[in-house]
Each structure stands twice: as C-alpha cells, then as structure tokens.
mmCIF file of C-alpha atoms and ligand atoms in Angstrom:
data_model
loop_
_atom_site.group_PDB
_atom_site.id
_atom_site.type_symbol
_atom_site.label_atom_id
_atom_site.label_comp_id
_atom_site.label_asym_id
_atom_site.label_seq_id
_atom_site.Cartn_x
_atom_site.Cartn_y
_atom_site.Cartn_z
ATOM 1 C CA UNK I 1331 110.350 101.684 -63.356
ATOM 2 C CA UNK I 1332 107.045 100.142 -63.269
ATOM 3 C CA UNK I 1333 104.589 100.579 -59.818
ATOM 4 C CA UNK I 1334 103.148 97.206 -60.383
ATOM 5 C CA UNK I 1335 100.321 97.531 -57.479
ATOM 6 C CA UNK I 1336 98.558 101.564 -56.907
ATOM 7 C CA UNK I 1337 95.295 102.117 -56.597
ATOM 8 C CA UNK I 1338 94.891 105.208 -58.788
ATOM 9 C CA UNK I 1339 90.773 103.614 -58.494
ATOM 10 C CA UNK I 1340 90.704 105.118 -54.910
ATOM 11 C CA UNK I 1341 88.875 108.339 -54.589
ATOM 12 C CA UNK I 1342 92.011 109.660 -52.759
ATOM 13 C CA UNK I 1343 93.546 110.156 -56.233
ATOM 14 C CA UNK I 1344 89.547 111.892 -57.771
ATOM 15 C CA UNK I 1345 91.085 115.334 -57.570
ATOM 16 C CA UNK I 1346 94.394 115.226 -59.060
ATOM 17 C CA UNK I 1347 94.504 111.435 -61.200
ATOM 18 C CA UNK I 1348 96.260 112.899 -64.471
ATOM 19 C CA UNK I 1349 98.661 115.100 -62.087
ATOM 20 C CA UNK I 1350 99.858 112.175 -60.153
ATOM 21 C CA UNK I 1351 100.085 110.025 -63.160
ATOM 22 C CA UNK I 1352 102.331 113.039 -64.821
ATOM 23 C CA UNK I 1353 104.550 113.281 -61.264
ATOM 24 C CA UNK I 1354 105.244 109.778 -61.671
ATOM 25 C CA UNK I 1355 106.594 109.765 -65.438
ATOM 26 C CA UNK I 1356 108.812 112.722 -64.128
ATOM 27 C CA UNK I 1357 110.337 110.359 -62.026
ATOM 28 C CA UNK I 1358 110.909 107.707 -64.437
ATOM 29 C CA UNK I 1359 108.157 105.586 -64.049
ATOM 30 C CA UNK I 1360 107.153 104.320 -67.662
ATOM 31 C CA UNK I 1361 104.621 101.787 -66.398
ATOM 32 C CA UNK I 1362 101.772 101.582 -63.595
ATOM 33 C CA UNK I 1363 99.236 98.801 -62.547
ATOM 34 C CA UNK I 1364 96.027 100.317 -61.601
ATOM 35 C CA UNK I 1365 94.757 97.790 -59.120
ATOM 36 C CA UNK I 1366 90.689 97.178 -58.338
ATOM 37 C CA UNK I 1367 89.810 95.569 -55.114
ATOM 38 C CA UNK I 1368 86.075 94.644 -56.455
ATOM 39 C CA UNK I 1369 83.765 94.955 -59.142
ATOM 40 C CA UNK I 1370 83.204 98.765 -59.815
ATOM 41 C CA UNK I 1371 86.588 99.717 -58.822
ATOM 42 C CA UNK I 1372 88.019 96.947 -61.515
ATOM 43 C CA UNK I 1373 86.012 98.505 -64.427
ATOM 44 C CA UNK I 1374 87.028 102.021 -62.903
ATOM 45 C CA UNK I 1375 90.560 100.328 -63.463
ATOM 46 C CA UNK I 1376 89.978 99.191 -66.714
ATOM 47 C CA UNK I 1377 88.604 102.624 -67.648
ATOM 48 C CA UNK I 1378 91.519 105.036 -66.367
ATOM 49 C CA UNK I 1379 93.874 102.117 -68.078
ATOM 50 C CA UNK I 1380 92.188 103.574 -71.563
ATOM 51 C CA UNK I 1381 92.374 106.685 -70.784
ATOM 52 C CA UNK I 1382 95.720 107.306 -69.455
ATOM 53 C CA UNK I 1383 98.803 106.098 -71.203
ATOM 54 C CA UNK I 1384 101.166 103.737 -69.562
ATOM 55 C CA UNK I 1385 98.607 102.797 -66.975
ATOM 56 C CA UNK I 1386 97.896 99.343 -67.174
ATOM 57 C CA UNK I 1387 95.049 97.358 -65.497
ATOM 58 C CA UNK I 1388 94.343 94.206 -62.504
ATOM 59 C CA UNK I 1389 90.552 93.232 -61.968
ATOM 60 C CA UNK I 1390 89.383 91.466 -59.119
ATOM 61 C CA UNK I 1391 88.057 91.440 -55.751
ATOM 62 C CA UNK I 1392 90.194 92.153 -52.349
ATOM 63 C CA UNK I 1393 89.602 89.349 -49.422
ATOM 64 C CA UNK I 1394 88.567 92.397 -47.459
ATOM 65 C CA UNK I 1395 85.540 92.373 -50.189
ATOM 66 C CA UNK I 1396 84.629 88.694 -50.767
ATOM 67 C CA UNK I 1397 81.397 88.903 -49.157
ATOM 68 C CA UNK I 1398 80.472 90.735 -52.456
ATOM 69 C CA UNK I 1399 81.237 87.662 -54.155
ATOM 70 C CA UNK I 1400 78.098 87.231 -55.931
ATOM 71 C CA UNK I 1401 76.601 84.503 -58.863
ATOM 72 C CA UNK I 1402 77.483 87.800 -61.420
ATOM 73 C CA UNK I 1403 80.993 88.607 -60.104
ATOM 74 C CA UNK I 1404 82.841 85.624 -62.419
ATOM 75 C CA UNK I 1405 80.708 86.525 -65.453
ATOM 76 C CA UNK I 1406 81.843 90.197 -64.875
ATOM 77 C CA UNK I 1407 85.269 89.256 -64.289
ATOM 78 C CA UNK I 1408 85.412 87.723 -67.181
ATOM 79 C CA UNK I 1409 84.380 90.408 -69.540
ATOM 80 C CA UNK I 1410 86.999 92.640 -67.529
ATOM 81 C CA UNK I 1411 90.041 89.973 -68.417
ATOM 82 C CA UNK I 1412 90.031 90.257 -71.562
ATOM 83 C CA UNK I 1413 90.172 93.903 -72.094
ATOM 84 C CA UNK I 1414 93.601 94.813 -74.156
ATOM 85 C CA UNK I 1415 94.467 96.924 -70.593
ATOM 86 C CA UNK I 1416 94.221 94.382 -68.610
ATOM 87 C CA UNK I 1417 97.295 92.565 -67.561
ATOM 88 C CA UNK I 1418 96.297 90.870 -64.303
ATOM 89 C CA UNK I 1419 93.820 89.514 -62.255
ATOM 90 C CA UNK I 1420 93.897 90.862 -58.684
ATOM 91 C CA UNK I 1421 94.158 91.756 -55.902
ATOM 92 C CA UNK I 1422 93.162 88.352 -54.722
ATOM 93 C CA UNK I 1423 93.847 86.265 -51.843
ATOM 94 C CA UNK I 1424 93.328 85.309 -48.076
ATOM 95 C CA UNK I 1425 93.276 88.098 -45.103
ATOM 96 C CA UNK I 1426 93.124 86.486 -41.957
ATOM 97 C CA UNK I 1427 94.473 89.727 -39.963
ATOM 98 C CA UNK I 1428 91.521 91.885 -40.451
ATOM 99 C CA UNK I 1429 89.142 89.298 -41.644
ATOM 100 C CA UNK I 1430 86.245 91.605 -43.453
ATOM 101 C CA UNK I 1431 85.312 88.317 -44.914
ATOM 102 C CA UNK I 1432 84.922 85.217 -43.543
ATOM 103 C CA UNK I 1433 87.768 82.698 -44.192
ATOM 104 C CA UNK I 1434 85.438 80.728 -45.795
ATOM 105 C CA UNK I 1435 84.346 83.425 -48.205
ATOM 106 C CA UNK I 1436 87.767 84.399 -48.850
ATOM 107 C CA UNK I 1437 88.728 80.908 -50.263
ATOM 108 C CA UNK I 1438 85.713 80.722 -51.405
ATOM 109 C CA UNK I 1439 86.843 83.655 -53.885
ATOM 110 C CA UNK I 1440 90.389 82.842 -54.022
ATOM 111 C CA UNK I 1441 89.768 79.562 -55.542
ATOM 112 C CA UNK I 1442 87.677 81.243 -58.437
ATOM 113 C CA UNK I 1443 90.188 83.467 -59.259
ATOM 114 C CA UNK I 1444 93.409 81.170 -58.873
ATOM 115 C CA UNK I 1445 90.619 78.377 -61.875
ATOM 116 C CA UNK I 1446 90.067 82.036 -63.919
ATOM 117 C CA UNK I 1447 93.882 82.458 -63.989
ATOM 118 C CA UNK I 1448 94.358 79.086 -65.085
ATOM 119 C CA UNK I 1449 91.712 79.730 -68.122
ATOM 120 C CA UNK I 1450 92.882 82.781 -68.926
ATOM 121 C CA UNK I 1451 96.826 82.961 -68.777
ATOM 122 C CA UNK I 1452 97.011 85.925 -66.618
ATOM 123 C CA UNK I 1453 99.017 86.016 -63.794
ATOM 124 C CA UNK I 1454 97.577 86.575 -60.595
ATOM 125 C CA UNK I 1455 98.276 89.473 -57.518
ATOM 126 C CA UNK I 1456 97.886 87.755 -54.464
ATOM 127 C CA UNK I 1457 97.606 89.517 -50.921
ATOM 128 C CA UNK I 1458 98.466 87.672 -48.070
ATOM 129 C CA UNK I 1459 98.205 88.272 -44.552
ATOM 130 C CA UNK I 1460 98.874 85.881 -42.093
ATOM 131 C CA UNK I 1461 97.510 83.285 -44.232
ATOM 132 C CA UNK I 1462 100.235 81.540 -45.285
ATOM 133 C CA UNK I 1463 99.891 78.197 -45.064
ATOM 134 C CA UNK I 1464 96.193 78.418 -46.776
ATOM 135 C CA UNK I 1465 97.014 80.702 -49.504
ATOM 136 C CA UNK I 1466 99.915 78.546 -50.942
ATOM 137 C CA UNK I 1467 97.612 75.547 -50.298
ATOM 138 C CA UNK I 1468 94.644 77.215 -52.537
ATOM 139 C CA UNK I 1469 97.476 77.754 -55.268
ATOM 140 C CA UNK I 1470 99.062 74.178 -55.284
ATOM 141 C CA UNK I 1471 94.629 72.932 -55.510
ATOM 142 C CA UNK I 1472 94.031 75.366 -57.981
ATOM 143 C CA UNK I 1473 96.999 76.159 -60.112
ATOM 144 C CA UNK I 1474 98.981 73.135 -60.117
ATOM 145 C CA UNK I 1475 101.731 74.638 -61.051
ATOM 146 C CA UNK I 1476 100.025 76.412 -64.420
ATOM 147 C CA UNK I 1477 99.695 79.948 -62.599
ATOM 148 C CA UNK I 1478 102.342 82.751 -62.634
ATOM 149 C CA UNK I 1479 101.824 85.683 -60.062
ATOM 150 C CA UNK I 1480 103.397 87.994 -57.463
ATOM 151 C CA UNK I 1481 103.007 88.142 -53.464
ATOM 152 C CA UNK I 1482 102.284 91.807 -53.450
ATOM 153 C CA UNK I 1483 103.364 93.654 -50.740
ATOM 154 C CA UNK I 1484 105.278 90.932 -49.276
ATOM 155 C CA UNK I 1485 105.718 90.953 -45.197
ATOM 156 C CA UNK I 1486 105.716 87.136 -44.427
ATOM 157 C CA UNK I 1487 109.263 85.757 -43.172
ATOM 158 C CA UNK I 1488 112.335 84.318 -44.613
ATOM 159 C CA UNK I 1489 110.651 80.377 -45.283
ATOM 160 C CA UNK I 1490 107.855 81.850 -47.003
ATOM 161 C CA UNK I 1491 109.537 83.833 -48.962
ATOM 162 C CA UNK I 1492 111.256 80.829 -50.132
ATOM 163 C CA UNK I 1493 108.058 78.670 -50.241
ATOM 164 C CA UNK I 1494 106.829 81.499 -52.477
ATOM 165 C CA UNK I 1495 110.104 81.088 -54.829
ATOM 166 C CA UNK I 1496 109.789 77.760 -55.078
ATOM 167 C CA UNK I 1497 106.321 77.671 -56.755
ATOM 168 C CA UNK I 1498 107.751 80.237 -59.133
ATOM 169 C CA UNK I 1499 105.997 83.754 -57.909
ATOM 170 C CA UNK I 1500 107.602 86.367 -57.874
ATOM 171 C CA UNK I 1501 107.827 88.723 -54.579
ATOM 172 C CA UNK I 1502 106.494 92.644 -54.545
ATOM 173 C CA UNK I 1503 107.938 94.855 -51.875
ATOM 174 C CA UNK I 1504 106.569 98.499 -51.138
ATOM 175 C CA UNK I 1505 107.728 101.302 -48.994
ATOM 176 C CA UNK I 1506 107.549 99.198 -45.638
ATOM 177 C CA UNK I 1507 111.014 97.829 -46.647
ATOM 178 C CA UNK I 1508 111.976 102.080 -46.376
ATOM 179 C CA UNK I 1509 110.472 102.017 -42.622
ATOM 180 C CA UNK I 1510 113.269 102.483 -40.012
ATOM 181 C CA UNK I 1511 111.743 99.173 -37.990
ATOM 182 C CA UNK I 1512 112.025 96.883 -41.201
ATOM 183 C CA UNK I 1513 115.185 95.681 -40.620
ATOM 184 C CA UNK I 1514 114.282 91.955 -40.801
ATOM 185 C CA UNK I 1515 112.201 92.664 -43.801
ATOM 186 C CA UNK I 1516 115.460 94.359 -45.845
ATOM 187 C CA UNK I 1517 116.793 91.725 -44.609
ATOM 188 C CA UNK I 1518 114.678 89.034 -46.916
ATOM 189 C CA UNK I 1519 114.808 91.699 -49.631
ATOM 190 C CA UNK I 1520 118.820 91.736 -49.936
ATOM 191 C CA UNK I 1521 118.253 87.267 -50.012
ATOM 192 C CA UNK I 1522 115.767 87.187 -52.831
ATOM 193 C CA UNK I 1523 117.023 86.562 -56.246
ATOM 194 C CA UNK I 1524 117.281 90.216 -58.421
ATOM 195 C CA UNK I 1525 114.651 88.865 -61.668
ATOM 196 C CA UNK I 1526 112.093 87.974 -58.714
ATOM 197 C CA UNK I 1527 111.599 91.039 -57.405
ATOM 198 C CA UNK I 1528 109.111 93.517 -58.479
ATOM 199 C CA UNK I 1529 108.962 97.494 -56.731
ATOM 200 C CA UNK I 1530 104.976 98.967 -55.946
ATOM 201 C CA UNK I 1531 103.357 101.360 -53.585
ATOM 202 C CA UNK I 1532 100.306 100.406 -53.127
ATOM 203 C CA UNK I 1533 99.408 103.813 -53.228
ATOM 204 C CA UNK I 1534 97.285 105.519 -51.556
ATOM 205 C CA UNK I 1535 98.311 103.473 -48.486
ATOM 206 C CA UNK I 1536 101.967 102.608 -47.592
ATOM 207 C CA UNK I 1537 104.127 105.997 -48.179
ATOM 208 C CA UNK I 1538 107.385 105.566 -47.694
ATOM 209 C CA UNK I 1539 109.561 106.809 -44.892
ATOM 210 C CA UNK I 1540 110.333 110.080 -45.393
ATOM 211 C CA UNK I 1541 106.791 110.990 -46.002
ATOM 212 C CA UNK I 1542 104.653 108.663 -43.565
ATOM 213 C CA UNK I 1543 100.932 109.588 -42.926
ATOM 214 C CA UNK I 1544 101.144 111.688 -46.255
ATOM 215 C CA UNK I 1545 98.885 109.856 -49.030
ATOM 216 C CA UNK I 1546 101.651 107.693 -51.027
ATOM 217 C CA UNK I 1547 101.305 107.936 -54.949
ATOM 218 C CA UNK I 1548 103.292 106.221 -57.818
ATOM 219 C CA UNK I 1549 106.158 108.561 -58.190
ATOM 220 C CA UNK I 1550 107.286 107.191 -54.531
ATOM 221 C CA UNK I 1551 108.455 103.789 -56.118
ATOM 222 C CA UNK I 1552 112.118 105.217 -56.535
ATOM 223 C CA UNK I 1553 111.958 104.989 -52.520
ATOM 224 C CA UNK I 1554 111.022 101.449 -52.895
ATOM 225 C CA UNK I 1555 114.264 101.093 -55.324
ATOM 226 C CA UNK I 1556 116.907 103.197 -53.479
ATOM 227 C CA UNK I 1557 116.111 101.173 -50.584
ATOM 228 C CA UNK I 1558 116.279 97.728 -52.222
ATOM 229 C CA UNK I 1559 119.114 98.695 -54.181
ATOM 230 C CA UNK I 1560 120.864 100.068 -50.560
ATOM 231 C CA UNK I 1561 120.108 96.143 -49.144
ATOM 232 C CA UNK I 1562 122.225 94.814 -51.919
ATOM 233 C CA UNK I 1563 124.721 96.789 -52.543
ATOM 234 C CA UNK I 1564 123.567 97.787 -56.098
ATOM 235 C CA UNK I 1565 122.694 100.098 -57.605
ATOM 236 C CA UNK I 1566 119.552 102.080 -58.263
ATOM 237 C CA UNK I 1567 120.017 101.860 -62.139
ATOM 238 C CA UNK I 1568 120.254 98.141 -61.886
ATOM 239 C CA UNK I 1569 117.382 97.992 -59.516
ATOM 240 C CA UNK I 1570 115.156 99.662 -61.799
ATOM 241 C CA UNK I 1571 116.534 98.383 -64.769
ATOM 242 C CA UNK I 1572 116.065 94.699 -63.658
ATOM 243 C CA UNK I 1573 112.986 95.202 -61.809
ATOM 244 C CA UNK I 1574 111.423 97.153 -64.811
ATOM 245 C CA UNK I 1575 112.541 93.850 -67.301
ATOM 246 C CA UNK I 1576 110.790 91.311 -63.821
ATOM 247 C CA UNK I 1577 107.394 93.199 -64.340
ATOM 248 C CA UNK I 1578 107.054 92.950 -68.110
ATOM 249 C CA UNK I 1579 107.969 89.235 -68.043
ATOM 250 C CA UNK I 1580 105.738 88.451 -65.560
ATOM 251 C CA UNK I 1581 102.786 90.867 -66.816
ATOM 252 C CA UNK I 1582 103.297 89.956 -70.752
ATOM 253 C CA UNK I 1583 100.200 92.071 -71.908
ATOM 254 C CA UNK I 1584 102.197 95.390 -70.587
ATOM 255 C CA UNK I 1585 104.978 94.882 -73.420
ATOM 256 C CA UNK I 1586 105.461 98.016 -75.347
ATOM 257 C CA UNK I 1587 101.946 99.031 -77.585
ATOM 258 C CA UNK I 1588 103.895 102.652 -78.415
ATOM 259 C CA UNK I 1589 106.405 104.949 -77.028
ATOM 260 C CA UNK I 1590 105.330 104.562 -73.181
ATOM 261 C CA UNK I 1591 107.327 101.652 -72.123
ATOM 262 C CA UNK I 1592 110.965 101.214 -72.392
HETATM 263 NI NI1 NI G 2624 96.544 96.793 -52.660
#
C-alpha cells in the first residue's frame, strides 16, 4: 500500500517519527507521501524523505497558509521540486470552508502552483473544500489539460467526482469513507473507476473509525482499504494491489530506487 497524503512534518509525529514509519511497513505499507502545507514544513518534508526509506516527498503551501505566499515562496519551491524525493507538489488548492486565507490569496497561490506543475511535470495534490466550481476553473486556466493530480481527501458529491474524472485526476479517499455517517460518501467510492482511486490518511488528522479522536498515523491506511474494498465487493488484496500500481503511475518519481517499493 502506499499512504499517498500524511503529514509525518507535523510535530504530532516529533516523538516517535521512525516508530510510526516502522508500524506502518508492518502493516504493509511500502510507500508514504510526506506532505508540507508551507515552506518550512516542505523542506522538513524533503528532509525526513532522505532520511527515511520509502518516504517520499510533496512541497507546497496549504490554502489555509496562502497569506504566507511571499515574492521568495516560488523561488523556494522551486529548489524543493527538484529534489530526487520529491514526487509532488502540494497540498495546494482553494478552502472556502474555513477560509484562513482570503479567496483571493488562495487563487492567488493556486494558480502558481497549478503554472509550476505545468513546468515541472509533477503532478499536483489539490485540497478542496467547498470550492468546487473555482478550483476546477483554476485547473482548466492553468493546466489546460497538461496537469496530472489527485483530489485528496475527496468529500465533494457524485457530479464532482465525475467532473474530477473527466479532467483526468485521480480521487484520494481517507478514513472518513470508514465513518458510520459516510454512507453517501461509500457510496461515490463503490462508483469510481478501481485505477482512479488512491488510499491516504492524512495523518495526524482523520483516524479512522474504530479509533476516532486518537492521532491517525500511516499504518491506518488498511482501514481506508478494507472499507473501499467492503463498497465494492472486492477484495482487500485487489484494493491494495491496484491502488498501490494508481499511486506509482500517477507519482512516477516514487518508482522503485531499491528494495522499498514493490
Ligand atoms: Ni493534508
């Protein structure tokens, strides 16, 4: 399995990084993307990604932190992206729910990261909430259909879902599909074609189910699978097997250096 969005940056994770790392090969995952949500949590990213086998690396800044967006943050950005661990930019995107940032500073960062995927090749982890309309609009301005990516933690409904297909993302789904009042969101999950889907925790946040209000960590993905493969009536082998295959198509620079990937 690969966790393809954790935040092993987030001090939650300072006492007991390598532990959590280890409980999460124990449970078969081979592969984790170590997400930053701005500047010095992306090179913290980019840093644990050296140090710590399988761990891969996504740079960029959160719409909850686009009012950091400074003259600097491209040029830094830039010298994160090409790092050998680095197989993303993200997470990116619009947050209208909370809004930390303005809208305007949101886009405002959006759009530079949607033109830096374009130069750079890397595919792009978008988070979206209750922006739908905007964020797909920023994409089709931006990307023109050049840019590969994933909806991270999707939530939206059915349509988008759909709209998000049709521009060839892929959709990531976290422990919220394991919550007991998620029906309509299993409900998407068992609708979306198997090689789009890609299983994360977004760890520290988001544990599943059976261990809400605990901090989540990567080893919690099989959750993620059991349930999706529960929705479909597969099983958890082929969930993880096809999902696994999903993550390193779509996040190219992850393929197999040494022994630590399947
Ligand atoms: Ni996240």
């Amino acid at each position: 399995m690969v966790d393809t969005h954790a935040h092993l940056v987030h001090t939650d994770f300072d006492e007991d990084r390598g532990e959590a790392i280890r409980r999460a090969r124990a449970a078969g995952v081979s592969g984790i993307i170590n997400v930053g949500f701005d500047i010095a949590s992306s090179r913290r990213a980019v840093e644990q990604a050296e140090r710590y086998p399988g761990v891969f690396a996504a740079v960029g800044i959160h719409p909850h932190d686009a009012a950091t967006w400074c003259d600097d943050s491209s040029r830094e950005l830039e010298k994160l992206a090409v790092k050998i661990s680095v197989v993303a930019l993200g997470e990116t995107g619009l947050d209208y729910h909370y809004e930390f940032s303005t809208r305007l500073e949101q886009m405002t960062v959006f759009r530079a990261h949607v033109r830096m995927a374009r130069v750079t090749g890397l595919p792009l982890i978008i988070h979206n909430r209750e922006a739908d309309d905007d964020t797909l609009q920023i994409l089709q301005d931006e990307a023109d259909g050049e840019v590969e990516g994933v909806f991270h933690c999707f939530t939206s409904d059915r349509v988008f879902a759909h709209r998000c297909l049709d521009v060839g993302f892929y959709l990531g789904f976290t422990g919220i599909v394991t919550f007991t009042k998620s029906s309509e969101l299993r409900e998407i999950v068992s609708g979306v074609p198997m090689e789009r889907l890609l299983i994360e925790t977004d760890c520290p946040y988001l544990s599943p189910q059976g261990s809400r209000g605990q901090r989540n960590e990567p080893s919690r993905v099989v959750e993620v699978a059991r349930t999706i493969a529960e929705v479909r009536s597969s099983s958890v082998e082929e969930v993880k097997e096809v999902t696994t295959g999903n993550a390193l198509r779509l996040f190219p620079k992850m393929q197999p250096k040494e022994s630590h990937l399947p």
